[in-house]
Amino acid sequence: MSINSFGHLFRFTTWGESHGPALGATVDGCPPGVRLEPAMIQQWMDKRRPGLNKNTTQRNEPDTVNILSGVYEGKTTGTPIQLMIENTDQRSKDYGDILNTFRPGHADITYHQKYGLRDPRGGGRSSARETASRVAAGGVAREAIKAIAANVQIKGYMTQMGTKKIDPAKVDWDQIDQNDFFCPDAEAAAEWNDYLAWLRKDDHNSVGAIIEVVARGVPAGIGAPVYAKLDTDLSAAMMSINAVKGVEIGEGMAAAALTGRDNADEIFMGSDGPEYSSNHAGGILGGISTGQDIVVRFAVKPTSSILSPRKSIRMDGSPTEVVTKGRHDPCVGIRAVPVGEAMMACVILDHLLLDRGQTGGVRGSIG
Amino acid sequence: MSINSFGHLFRFTTWGESHGPALGATVDGCPPGVRLEPAMIQQWMDKRRPGLNKNTTQRNEPDTVNILSGVYEGKTTGTPIQLMIENTDQRSKDYGDILNTFRPGHADITYHQKYGLRDPRGGGRSSARETASRVAAGGVAREAIKAIAANVQIKGYMTQMGTKKIDPAKVDWDQIDQNDFFCPDAEAAAEWNDYLAWLRKDDHNSVGAIIEVVARGVPAGIGAPVYAKLDTDLSAAMMSINAVKGVEIGEGMAAAALTGRDNADEIFMGSDGPEYSSNHAGGILGGISTGQDIVVRFAVKPTSSILSPRKSIRMDGSPTEVVTKGRHDPCVGIRAVPVGEAMMACVILDHLLLDRGQTGGVRGSIG
Amino acid sequence: MSINSFGHLFRFTTWGESHGPALGATVDGCPPGVRLEPAMIQQWMDKRRPGLNKNTTQRNEPDTVNILSGVYEGKTTGTPIQLMIENTDQRSKDYGDILNTFRPGHADITYHQKYGLRDPRGGGRSSARETASRVAAGGVAREAIKAIAANVQIKGYMTQMGTKKIDPAKVDWDQIDQNDFFCPDAEAAAEWNDYLAWLRKDDHNSVGAIIEVVARGVPAGIGAPVYAKLDTDLSAAMMSINAVKGVEIGEGMAAAALTGRDNADEIFMGSDGPEYSSNHAGGILGGISTGQDIVVRFAVKPTSSILSPRKSIRMDGSPTEVVTKGRHDPCVGIRAVPVGEAMMACVILDHLLLDRGQTGGVRGSIG
Amino acid sequence: MSINSFGHLFRFTTWGESHGPALGATVDGCPPGVRLEPAMIQQWMDKRRPGLNKNTTQRNEPDTVNILSGVYEGKTTGTPIQLMIENTDQRSKDYGDILNTFRPGHADITYHQKYGLRDPRGGGRSSARETASRVAAGGVAREAIKAIAANVQIKGYMTQMGTKKIDPAKVDWDQIDQNDFFCPDAEAAAEWNDYLAWLRKDDHNSVGAIIEVVARGVPAGIGAPVYAKLDTDLSAAMMSINAVKGVEIGEGMAAAALTGRDNADEIFMGSDGPEYSSNHAGGILGGISTGQDIVVRFAVKPTSSILSPRKSIRMDGSPTEVVTKGRHDPCVGIRAVPVGEAMMACVILDHLLLDRGQTGGVRGSIG
C-alpha cells in the first residue's frame, strides 16, 4: 500500500505533523555506496525552508536534516535512511481558532469527515510542511542519480504567478536562483515582486502559480508501461503536492488544440543517437524516456489562508467567518519549486533502478 | 509493484497486445456478493469499441467480454475475476512498414530502446487497444459501487475538440449519448462532425481533445493522504491512458491565475450536511472527497498516425518518411471518454474499499 | 496489495476456480528477450497434472498452457504474459453434497464465513487446482533464470511420506523422476508404493508428506533484508501452497536443538570464493544467499477428503457426516513437489532481478 | 515493494542500525481514534530489552520509545506514527575485530557480497537489535486490536530450549512472566536456568529454542487467500526475524506423519457458532481464521556469537579464527518471544483491517 509512501524501488515514506516534535522521511531503496553527507541534503532544504524572505511564511524553521540511519562513514549502505527534521518554531496559539472551525479551501473539514478527529495545529498532516520531508528525500535521490547517470540535471522554476506569465523564449536557468521566486526571467521577477507586495499588504489576498520542472540528460529507455509510465508517476508525484490542481507533460492541456501534423516530433539520426525536431511530447513516448528534456508543469492554487474574511461553518454546523491571521505564504507556488524538483529527482532515480531490475539496463541499439 | 497493475484494494492488471490472440484484465479485490453478468460489462465495451462509426478506426472488433473466473451463479465470490476479450480482426499486413521504422509520436522507438525488441503488430502493448481491458475492469467497478454507494453516478464527455470548446453553461448530460462524440451540447456536436469529416478526408490530419469526467454522489470523507490522495490516484489513472498529456482537478491549470479570495469555496450548512458556494476544488480537499462533484479533466493529444508524411528514421538509423495508412481514429479523444469513465469508477471503488479498511467507513459528524 | 499476486519484480497473479471454464497466471516482470515456447512450460505442467497415475486424483486434465500475451516470435517482450489453462474434466456432480455441507479440514466453512458465499464446485478457488497456475508461472521463471544465471538448478523431491522417511545419505537426484513419488531413493519409493496402495484401497485414508526443494548454483549476494529476505519470501511461497503446515530453511525446526558450536558453518577460502564446512544455514545468511545450496523443506498435511466418515455440520448448523467420494489424491504431497519447485524458481528469479534494481548486480569482492 | 516494510493495510517500515544514533519504526495504517500513550508501547519494549537479566546480553539499553507523529492528545489520527528509540550504549570497540573478518553464522559475509560495503558496528542493520522496532510497532497494533476486536489475546512462550522440551499438558499462561525464559512451566524454567548457566559460563556455547505464539479470540473469517493467507503472512512474519529457521502452523512439520483420519478437526455446532473437536489446523483453513486459537511456532537457531573459536576468513580471503567476546545472548530465542508476539499482533490487526476493506467485515452466517 502506498498511503504515505511514494516510489517503486526507491521508496520514501513521509511522517510528521506541522506542529509535532519532528517530521521526516524514511527512505528505502537507495543503492549502496553513494556518498551522502547532511550538507548535500541541506542545500535543497534551504531553498524550501520558511522564513527566507518576506514573500514566504514568517515561521522560522532551520529545517536541519539529521541522518539517523543507512549511512556509514559518509556512504549509503543500502539500508533505510531515516531523515529527521525537528520542528522548532511551532506557535500553536496562532491556530487556536481552527480547532472548531473549518477553513475554506483547507483539508480541515475532510480530515474531520474521514478520520473523525484531526491534529488541528497548523493543519497537522495536511500542512504543506510535509513537503520538507520530500525535499530531504529528493536530496538523497540527487546524490544517487549522480552515481548512476551523472549527466542528469534537474531544474525547476516558476513560469506564471497569477495571470503574469513569463515568455518561454526568455527562460534563463542562470536567473532562477537570483530572485525570491525561482523566476527564470529577471524582468518578470521584478514585476512579480511588486505584485506580490501589493497583494500581501494591500489586497490581503494570495495568488496561484505554475511551476515547470525539467530533467535534462535522462537516458532514453527508462519508464515502465503501462501503469508506472514515467509520465504517470510524475503526474502522481506532482498532484500529491499540497494545493496542486493540474499537471502537464510537454504540451500538456494545449495538446488538445493541436493537429497531428503540428504535434509530431519528427525524428532524425544525430551523431549520438536519435534526435527530434521538437519536444511536444515532453521527453516521454509510451511512458518511456526519449532522451530529450523531460518537461513537467503543475499549477498551484492560491493559498487558502488569507486575511480577507470567507464564510464557513463550525464543527457544530453554525455559520462563521474565517480570517486567517497565521503566518502564511501569499504564493505557495514559490516554495513548491524545490518540492517539484525533489519529486522529479525521486521519480527519475526510481525509474533508473526499476529499469535495471526489469532489463538489466541494456538499451536497444539504433543505427 | 504496479507496473501493469492499477489500484490499492480494487486492483486490476491488464495484459495483451493489439494483435495477439486476446487481451484482458485480471481484476482482484472486487467485494463478494456483487451481481455481475457479462451484459453489465458489455454495455461499456460497446461505447469504446472500434468500428462504431466513421469517426473512429474501421477495425471491426466485437470486443465480447468473457468472464473466466470469480463469479458463481451471477455473483462475485471475492476471488480474482478474469475478463478476456478475444481479438478477431487483426489485419497485421497493414502494419508491415513499421517493423523497422519508428513512427513519430509513437512508442515504437522507446519500446525498442528499453526492451531491445517489441511486438510491432499494431503497436503491440503500447496500442490504445489496451484500454479495452480498462473499460472491462471499470464495468466491474461500476457494479460494485452500486452495491456500496448506490447514489454514485459517473459520467464523461468531451468538452473540446481541437480549438473548438463547448460552453460550460450548455453541458447537458442527456445529450452525451446522442452523438458520435460524447458531446454534451448538440450544437457543438454538429459543428464537430463537419470539422472532423474535413480533417479526416481533406486535411489528412488528426486533432486533440479534452475530456471531462464527473463522479456525482460520492460520499464525503474518502481518499488517502498523502500519496494515495483521491486526486493523486485520479491523476495517475488518467495520465496512464494512451496519448494523455495533461490532467486537471476542478479549476486545474487555471487555478494558477486565481486569487485566494476568488478561489475560496465558501462553506454553508445544508439540510444534509455541509454545502459549498462553488466547486473550484473539484470535490477534493487534502486528497479527500468533500461530497461535491468530483471533476477531472484530461487532454488527449492528436493521433500520431496520420496520412500526411512525417520525417523519421529506420532501426538502422537511415532517414525515411512515415505515412500511416492503417485504420486509425482521427480524434482518439472520442474513444477516451469511456476509458476515462472506467478509470474514474475504478478509483472511486478502490477508495470506498480502502476507506473501510482504514477507518471502518465511519464518518466524523458535523452539526 | 498482494492478495492474489506473488513476487516483487517478477510477479504473478493467479486466477480461476477448480471447476470454472479456465484458470491461469498473469505474469508481470519477466525480462524481455527470453526464449519462451509453450513446450518449455508444458514439461513442468505434465509433472503436476492430475490423472498421471493411480496415486493421484483420477480427474483427467491435459493442463495445456496457452500463452495469450507477452511473447512475440518465441521471445518475451517484457510485457505481461497471460498463461491460460482450460478446464476440461469438471465433473461437478461429484461435488453436489458439499453445497450445503462444510467438509472438515477444508476451506468451505471459512470461505463461507469470510465471503458469505462461495463457489462450491471442487472447492472453487481454495482447490489445489490453483497450483497449476503456479507451475505455469514457474516454467516462465525457469527460462528467465537460464538467461540471467545459467548455472542455477532447481530440484524438488519427497523426503517423507507419513512416518516413512528417506535416509538423507541415499538422496539421488537421478532417481527422482523414476518413480511416481518424486522420491530420490528407489528402495523407499517401492515401500511407499505399497503403503499408499493399502492406505487408499484398504484403509480409506490419506497421509501427509515432507518435500525438500534445492536451488543449486545461485550466486552469493541475492536477497533483500529485512522483510523480503530470501528465506522470508521462500517461507511465504511455500506456506501459501494448499495444505502446507510448516516450512524449514536448512536445519529448520531442528536448529532449536543444536548448540552454537555445532551449528556453525565454518568458512574457508576456496579457489572460486568462500566455501563452507557445512550448510546448516540452508544457503542463506541474514536473508542473503551464500552461494551454497538453498534448501527449503515443507510439510503437507494429509488430504482432508477421505472415504472414511468424519463429523461435521451443514450450513444451517445441523450435524452431518462427511465421506468424500470425489476423485482425490491420497497423498497431495506428491503433486506438491513440482509446485514447490515452481515457487522456488519464481523466488530466485525475483531476487535476481530485485538485486539488479538495488545494486546493479555488482558483488563485493573477497580475497 | 516490501524490502524494509511489512504488512498490507497496517504497514510498518523499520530503520536503524545496531550502533547508529537511533532506530525505529514508521507505522502506517493505524486506524484513527485509538488511545495511545508511550507507556502502552513501553511495557512490551521492557520485555525484549537487553540487560534485563544474566541470560541476555549485558548491553544496557533503556529502549525508550518516543512517539514523534501520528498521535494528538493521546489518540491516533490515522496518519503515520513514527516510533523512535535512541541508542545509548553503543560500545563499538567491542566489535573492532569484525571490521575485516566474517563471523561464521552471521550476515557479515553476505551483506558484504551483496552491498560491497556494510556498517560493521554490532552487525549494523542485520543485528537482532532491529527487532526492537518490531516490538514498538506491535505495541501500537495491540492497542488498535483492542478497539476493533476486544476479545483478542496474544501470548508467546518458549516451548523448547536446546533439546529440553516442555510437556504441552503443563503449559500455564500464568507462569510465562514469572521466569527469565517466558517458560509456561515453572519446573522446566528451573531446569533451563541451570542448563543455560552451565552453557554460558562453562561450555562457552549457545543454544537454540522453539517459541510458540497463540492468538486467542480472533473472529472467524479473516485472512486473504491465496497469497496473503493468514498462515502465509504469519510465516513470513516469523521467518523475517533474525535467526529463525523454521515456522509451523498448528501441527506443523508433524502433519506429514499424520493420516487424514487423525488430522481431521471435526466440526460441531456450539452455542456461539461452529466448534471443533481439535485444532490440528492451528486455527486457519484455506488461509482464513476458524475462530479457534491461531497457533504459530518457530525455531530460533543458537546464537552464532560464542566464546568458542570457529574457523573463518578475512575480507582478503586469509584464514582466521573467530571468538566473539562481545555481549551476547546465550539463547537468543528468549528475547524472540516478545518479537514473535509483536509480529502476531501486527498480522492480526492487518487482516482485521484488510477484511473490512474486502468485505466490509460482514460474516457469512451459520445456523
PDB file of N, CA and C in Angstrom, chain C residues 253, chain D residues 154-160 166-169 171-173 176 181-184 192 209-216 238 246 248-252 279 282 293-300 333 336-341 344:
ATOM      1  N   MET C 253      13.407 -26.638  12.001  1.00  0.00           N
ATOM      2  CA  MET C 253      12.989 -26.729  13.408  1.00  0.00           C
ATOM      3  C   MET C 253      14.065 -27.408  14.261  1.00  0.00           C
TER       4      MET C 253
ATOM      5  N   ILE D 154      -3.072 -12.176  22.825  1.00  0.00           N
ATOM      6  CA  ILE D 154      -1.894 -12.703  22.132  1.00  0.00           C
ATOM      7  C   ILE D 154      -0.830 -13.046  23.158  1.00  0.00           C
ATOM      8  N   LYS D 155      -0.345 -14.267  23.104  1.00  0.00           N
ATOM      9  CA  LYS D 155       0.606 -14.715  24.120  1.00  0.00           C
ATOM     10  C   LYS D 155       1.664 -15.601  23.478  1.00  0.00           C
ATOM     11  N   GLY D 156       2.924 -15.319  23.802  1.00  0.00           N
ATOM     12  CA  GLY D 156       4.029 -16.139  23.305  1.00  0.00           C
ATOM     13  C   GLY D 156       4.798 -16.749  24.458  1.00  0.00           C
ATOM     14  N   TYR D 157       5.453 -17.857  24.197  1.00  0.00           N
ATOM     15  CA  TYR D 157       6.250 -18.517  25.240  1.00  0.00           C
ATOM     16  C   TYR D 157       7.224 -19.493  24.574  1.00  0.00           C
ATOM     17  N   MET D 158       8.276 -19.848  25.330  1.00  0.00           N
ATOM     18  CA  MET D 158       9.239 -20.817  24.822  1.00  0.00           C
ATOM     19  C   MET D 158       8.782 -22.211  25.169  1.00  0.00           C
ATOM     20  N   THR D 159       8.833 -23.108  24.195  1.00  0.00           N
ATOM     21  CA  THR D 159       8.425 -24.491  24.455  1.00  0.00           C
ATOM     22  C   THR D 159       9.613 -25.440  24.439  1.00  0.00           C
ATOM     23  N   GLN D 160      10.743 -24.964  23.996  1.00  0.00           N
ATOM     24  CA  GLN D 160      11.914 -25.820  23.912  1.00  0.00           C
ATOM     25  C   GLN D 160      13.175 -24.974  23.990  1.00  0.00           C
ATOM     26  N   ILE D 166       9.146 -28.648  26.838  1.00  0.00           N
ATOM     27  CA  ILE D 166       8.147 -28.694  27.898  1.00  0.00           C
ATOM     28  C   ILE D 166       7.034 -29.656  27.483  1.00  0.00           C
ATOM     29  N   ASP D 167       6.342 -30.143  28.469  1.00  0.00           N
ATOM     30  CA  ASP D 167       5.191 -31.012  28.240  1.00  0.00           C
ATOM     31  C   ASP D 167       3.997 -30.110  27.892  1.00  0.00           C
ATOM     32  N   PRO D 168       3.410 -30.280  26.710  1.00  0.00           N
ATOM     33  CA  PRO D 168       2.295 -29.405  26.314  1.00  0.00           C
ATOM     34  C   PRO D 168       1.174 -29.384  27.355  1.00  0.00           C
ATOM     35  N   ALA D 169       1.024 -30.468  28.088  1.00  0.00           N
ATOM     36  CA  ALA D 169      -0.049 -30.536  29.090  1.00  0.00           C
ATOM     37  C   ALA D 169       0.220 -29.593  30.257  1.00  0.00           C
ATOM     38  N   VAL D 171       1.489 -26.489  30.026  1.00  0.00           N
ATOM     39  CA  VAL D 171       1.536 -25.071  29.640  1.00  0.00           C
ATOM     40  C   VAL D 171       0.568 -24.261  30.509  1.00  0.00           C
ATOM     41  N   ASP D 172       1.117 -23.294  31.213  1.00  0.00           N
ATOM     42  CA  ASP D 172       0.314 -22.462  32.108  1.00  0.00           C
ATOM     43  C   ASP D 172       0.643 -20.997  31.822  1.00  0.00           C
ATOM     44  N   TRP D 173      -0.305 -20.296  31.203  1.00  0.00           N
ATOM     45  CA  TRP D 173      -0.038 -18.922  30.786  1.00  0.00           C
ATOM     46  C   TRP D 173       0.395 -18.040  31.958  1.00  0.00           C
ATOM     47  N   ILE D 176       4.228 -17.744  32.517  1.00  0.00           N
ATOM     48  CA  ILE D 176       5.117 -17.210  31.463  1.00  0.00           C
ATOM     49  C   ILE D 176       5.953 -16.028  31.935  1.00  0.00           C
ATOM     50  N   PHE D 181      12.624 -16.846  31.125  1.00  0.00           N
ATOM     51  CA  PHE D 181      12.628 -17.519  29.817  1.00  0.00           C
ATOM     52  C   PHE D 181      11.272 -17.517  29.119  1.00  0.00           C
ATOM     53  N   PHE D 182      10.308 -16.784  29.632  1.00  0.00           N
ATOM     54  CA  PHE D 182       8.957 -16.854  29.091  1.00  0.00           C
ATOM     55  C   PHE D 182       8.545 -18.330  28.988  1.00  0.00           C
ATOM     56  N   CYS D 183       8.868 -19.079  30.014  1.00  0.00           N
ATOM     57  CA  CYS D 183       8.582 -20.515  30.030  1.00  0.00           C
ATOM     58  C   CYS D 183       7.256 -20.745  30.749  1.00  0.00           C
ATOM     59  N   PRO D 184       6.313 -21.449  30.116  1.00  0.00           N
ATOM     60  CA  PRO D 184       4.981 -21.611  30.716  1.00  0.00           C
ATOM     61  C   PRO D 184       4.911 -22.766  31.726  1.00  0.00           C
ATOM     62  N   TRP D 192      15.921 -25.146  32.893  1.00  0.00           N
ATOM     63  CA  TRP D 192      16.540 -24.345  31.839  1.00  0.00           C
ATOM     64  C   TRP D 192      17.558 -23.372  32.432  1.00  0.00           C
ATOM     65  N   ALA D 209      16.187 -22.564  20.273  1.00  0.00           N
ATOM     66  CA  ALA D 209      14.934 -22.593  21.024  1.00  0.00           C
ATOM     67  C   ALA D 209      13.737 -22.658  20.079  1.00  0.00           C
ATOM     68  N   ILE D 210      12.609 -23.088  20.642  1.00  0.00           N
ATOM     69  CA  ILE D 210      11.346 -23.017  19.908  1.00  0.00           C
ATOM     70  C   ILE D 210      10.372 -22.142  20.681  1.00  0.00           C
ATOM     71  N   ILE D 211       9.738 -21.238  19.940  1.00  0.00           N
ATOM     72  CA  ILE D 211       8.773 -20.308  20.540  1.00  0.00           C
ATOM     73  C   ILE D 211       7.397 -20.587  19.926  1.00  0.00           C
ATOM     74  N   GLU D 212       6.396 -20.548  20.773  1.00  0.00           N
ATOM     75  CA  GLU D 212       5.024 -20.706  20.288  1.00  0.00           C
ATOM     76  C   GLU D 212       4.272 -19.414  20.586  1.00  0.00           C
ATOM     77  N   VAL D 213       3.511 -18.944  19.621  1.00  0.00           N
ATOM     78  CA  VAL D 213       2.698 -17.746  19.838  1.00  0.00           C
ATOM     79  C   VAL D 213       1.250 -18.086  19.508  1.00  0.00           C
ATOM     80  N   VAL D 214       0.372 -17.715  20.408  1.00  0.00           N
ATOM     81  CA  VAL D 214      -1.046 -18.035  20.246  1.00  0.00           C
ATOM     82  C   VAL D 214      -1.865 -16.741  20.205  1.00  0.00           C
ATOM     83  N   ALA D 215      -2.783 -16.676  19.247  1.00  0.00           N
ATOM     84  CA  ALA D 215      -3.757 -15.576  19.236  1.00  0.00           C
ATOM     85  C   ALA D 215      -5.123 -16.175  19.527  1.00  0.00           C
ATOM     86  N   ARG D 216      -5.677 -15.799  20.628  1.00  0.00           N
ATOM     87  CA  ARG D 216      -6.958 -16.339  21.094  1.00  0.00           C
ATOM     88  C   ARG D 216      -8.043 -15.277  20.882  1.00  0.00           C
ATOM     89  N   MET D 238       7.337 -14.413  10.882  1.00  0.00           N
ATOM     90  CA  MET D 238       8.241 -15.076  11.817  1.00  0.00           C
ATOM     91  C   MET D 238       9.591 -15.370  11.150  1.00  0.00           C
ATOM     92  N   GLY D 246      12.688 -22.034  10.985  1.00  0.00           N
ATOM     93  CA  GLY D 246      11.531 -22.850  10.676  1.00  0.00           C
ATOM     94  C   GLY D 246      10.274 -22.242  11.263  1.00  0.00           C
ATOM     95  N   GLU D 248       5.974 -23.118  11.886  1.00  0.00           N
ATOM     96  CA  GLU D 248       4.913 -24.112  11.838  1.00  0.00           C
ATOM     97  C   GLU D 248       3.569 -23.485  12.217  1.00  0.00           C
ATOM     98  N   ILE D 249       2.521 -23.970  11.569  1.00  0.00           N
ATOM     99  CA  ILE D 249       1.148 -23.591  11.920  1.00  0.00           C
ATOM    100  C   ILE D 249       0.455 -24.860  12.430  1.00  0.00           C
ATOM    101  N   GLY D 250      -0.177 -24.792  13.590  1.00  0.00           N
ATOM    102  CA  GLY D 250      -0.879 -25.969  14.122  1.00  0.00           C
ATOM    103  C   GLY D 250       0.064 -27.154  14.233  1.00  0.00           C
ATOM    104  N   GLU D 251      -0.272 -28.247  13.591  1.00  0.00           N
ATOM    105  CA  GLU D 251       0.575 -29.447  13.645  1.00  0.00           C
ATOM    106  C   GLU D 251       1.970 -29.227  13.086  1.00  0.00           C
ATOM    107  N   GLY D 252       2.089 -28.309  12.170  1.00  0.00           N
ATOM    108  CA  GLY D 252       3.398 -28.010  11.599  1.00  0.00           C
ATOM    109  C   GLY D 252       4.007 -29.173  10.862  1.00  0.00           C
ATOM    110  N   ASN D 279      -7.615 -29.026  17.123  1.00  0.00           N
ATOM    111  CA  ASN D 279      -7.096 -27.867  16.388  1.00  0.00           C
ATOM    112  C   ASN D 279      -5.775 -28.185  15.698  1.00  0.00           C
ATOM    113  N   GLY D 282      -4.405 -25.387  13.545  1.00  0.00           N
ATOM    114  CA  GLY D 282      -3.829 -24.176  14.102  1.00  0.00           C
ATOM    115  C   GLY D 282      -4.695 -22.950  13.872  1.00  0.00           C
ATOM    116  N   ASP D 293      -8.024 -20.965  18.435  1.00  0.00           N
ATOM    117  CA  ASP D 293      -6.707 -20.383  18.679  1.00  0.00           C
ATOM    118  C   ASP D 293      -5.861 -20.447  17.409  1.00  0.00           C
ATOM    119  N   ILE D 294      -5.240 -19.341  17.081  1.00  0.00           N
ATOM    120  CA  ILE D 294      -4.261 -19.359  15.995  1.00  0.00           C
ATOM    121  C   ILE D 294      -2.915 -19.668  16.620  1.00  0.00           C
ATOM    122  N   VAL D 295      -2.292 -20.764  16.147  1.00  0.00           N
ATOM    123  CA  VAL D 295      -1.088 -21.277  16.801  1.00  0.00           C
ATOM    124  C   VAL D 295       0.084 -21.306  15.825  1.00  0.00           C
ATOM    125  N   VAL D 296       1.104 -20.520  16.130  1.00  0.00           N
ATOM    126  CA  VAL D 296       2.309 -20.465  15.309  1.00  0.00           C
ATOM    127  C   VAL D 296       3.494 -20.866  16.174  1.00  0.00           C
ATOM    128  N   ARG D 297       4.424 -21.584  15.566  1.00  0.00           N
ATOM    129  CA  ARG D 297       5.641 -21.982  16.271  1.00  0.00           C
ATOM    130  C   ARG D 297       6.833 -21.652  15.388  1.00  0.00           C
ATOM    131  N   PHE D 298       7.915 -21.204  15.989  1.00  0.00           N
ATOM    132  CA  PHE D 298       9.116 -21.004  15.158  1.00  0.00           C
ATOM    133  C   PHE D 298      10.368 -21.388  15.918  1.00  0.00           C
ATOM    134  N   ALA D 299      11.366 -21.855  15.145  1.00  0.00           N
ATOM    135  CA  ALA D 299      12.633 -22.291  15.729  1.00  0.00           C
ATOM    136  C   ALA D 299      13.677 -21.205  15.523  1.00  0.00           C
ATOM    137  N   VAL D 300      14.392 -20.912  16.609  1.00  0.00           N
ATOM    138  CA  VAL D 300      15.474 -19.938  16.556  1.00  0.00           C
ATOM    139  C   VAL D 300      16.788 -20.699  16.688  1.00  0.00           C
ATOM    140  N   GLY D 333      16.689 -17.070  21.526  1.00  0.00           N
ATOM    141  CA  GLY D 333      15.280 -17.432  21.497  1.00  0.00           C
ATOM    142  C   GLY D 333      14.470 -16.744  22.582  1.00  0.00           C
ATOM    143  N   ALA D 336      13.304 -13.504  21.571  1.00  0.00           N
ATOM    144  CA  ALA D 336      12.460 -13.609  20.379  1.00  0.00           C
ATOM    145  C   ALA D 336      10.982 -13.754  20.747  1.00  0.00           C
ATOM    146  N   VAL D 337      10.704 -14.077  22.006  1.00  0.00           N
ATOM    147  CA  VAL D 337       9.305 -14.277  22.410  1.00  0.00           C
ATOM    148  C   VAL D 337       8.481 -12.991  22.231  1.00  0.00           C
ATOM    149  N   PRO D 338       8.876 -11.867  22.850  1.00  0.00           N
ATOM    150  CA  PRO D 338       8.079 -10.651  22.610  1.00  0.00           C
ATOM    151  C   PRO D 338       8.080 -10.194  21.155  1.00  0.00           C
ATOM    152  N   VAL D 339       9.134 -10.565  20.412  1.00  0.00           N
ATOM    153  CA  VAL D 339       9.165 -10.204  18.989  1.00  0.00           C
ATOM    154  C   VAL D 339       8.107 -10.998  18.230  1.00  0.00           C
ATOM    155  N   GLY D 340       8.022 -12.297  18.530  1.00  0.00           N
ATOM    156  CA  GLY D 340       7.010 -13.124  17.886  1.00  0.00           C
ATOM    157  C   GLY D 340       5.594 -12.652  18.226  1.00  0.00           C
ATOM    158  N   GLU D 341       5.404 -12.275  19.479  1.00  0.00           N
ATOM    159  CA  GLU D 341       4.095 -11.715  19.880  1.00  0.00           C
ATOM    160  C   GLU D 341       3.772 -10.456  19.083  1.00  0.00           C
ATOM    161  N   MET D 344       2.815 -11.287  15.551  1.00  0.00           N
ATOM    162  CA  MET D 344       1.458 -11.842  15.559  1.00  0.00           C
ATOM    163  C   MET D 344       0.432 -10.700  15.646  1.00  0.00           C
TER     164      MET D 344
END
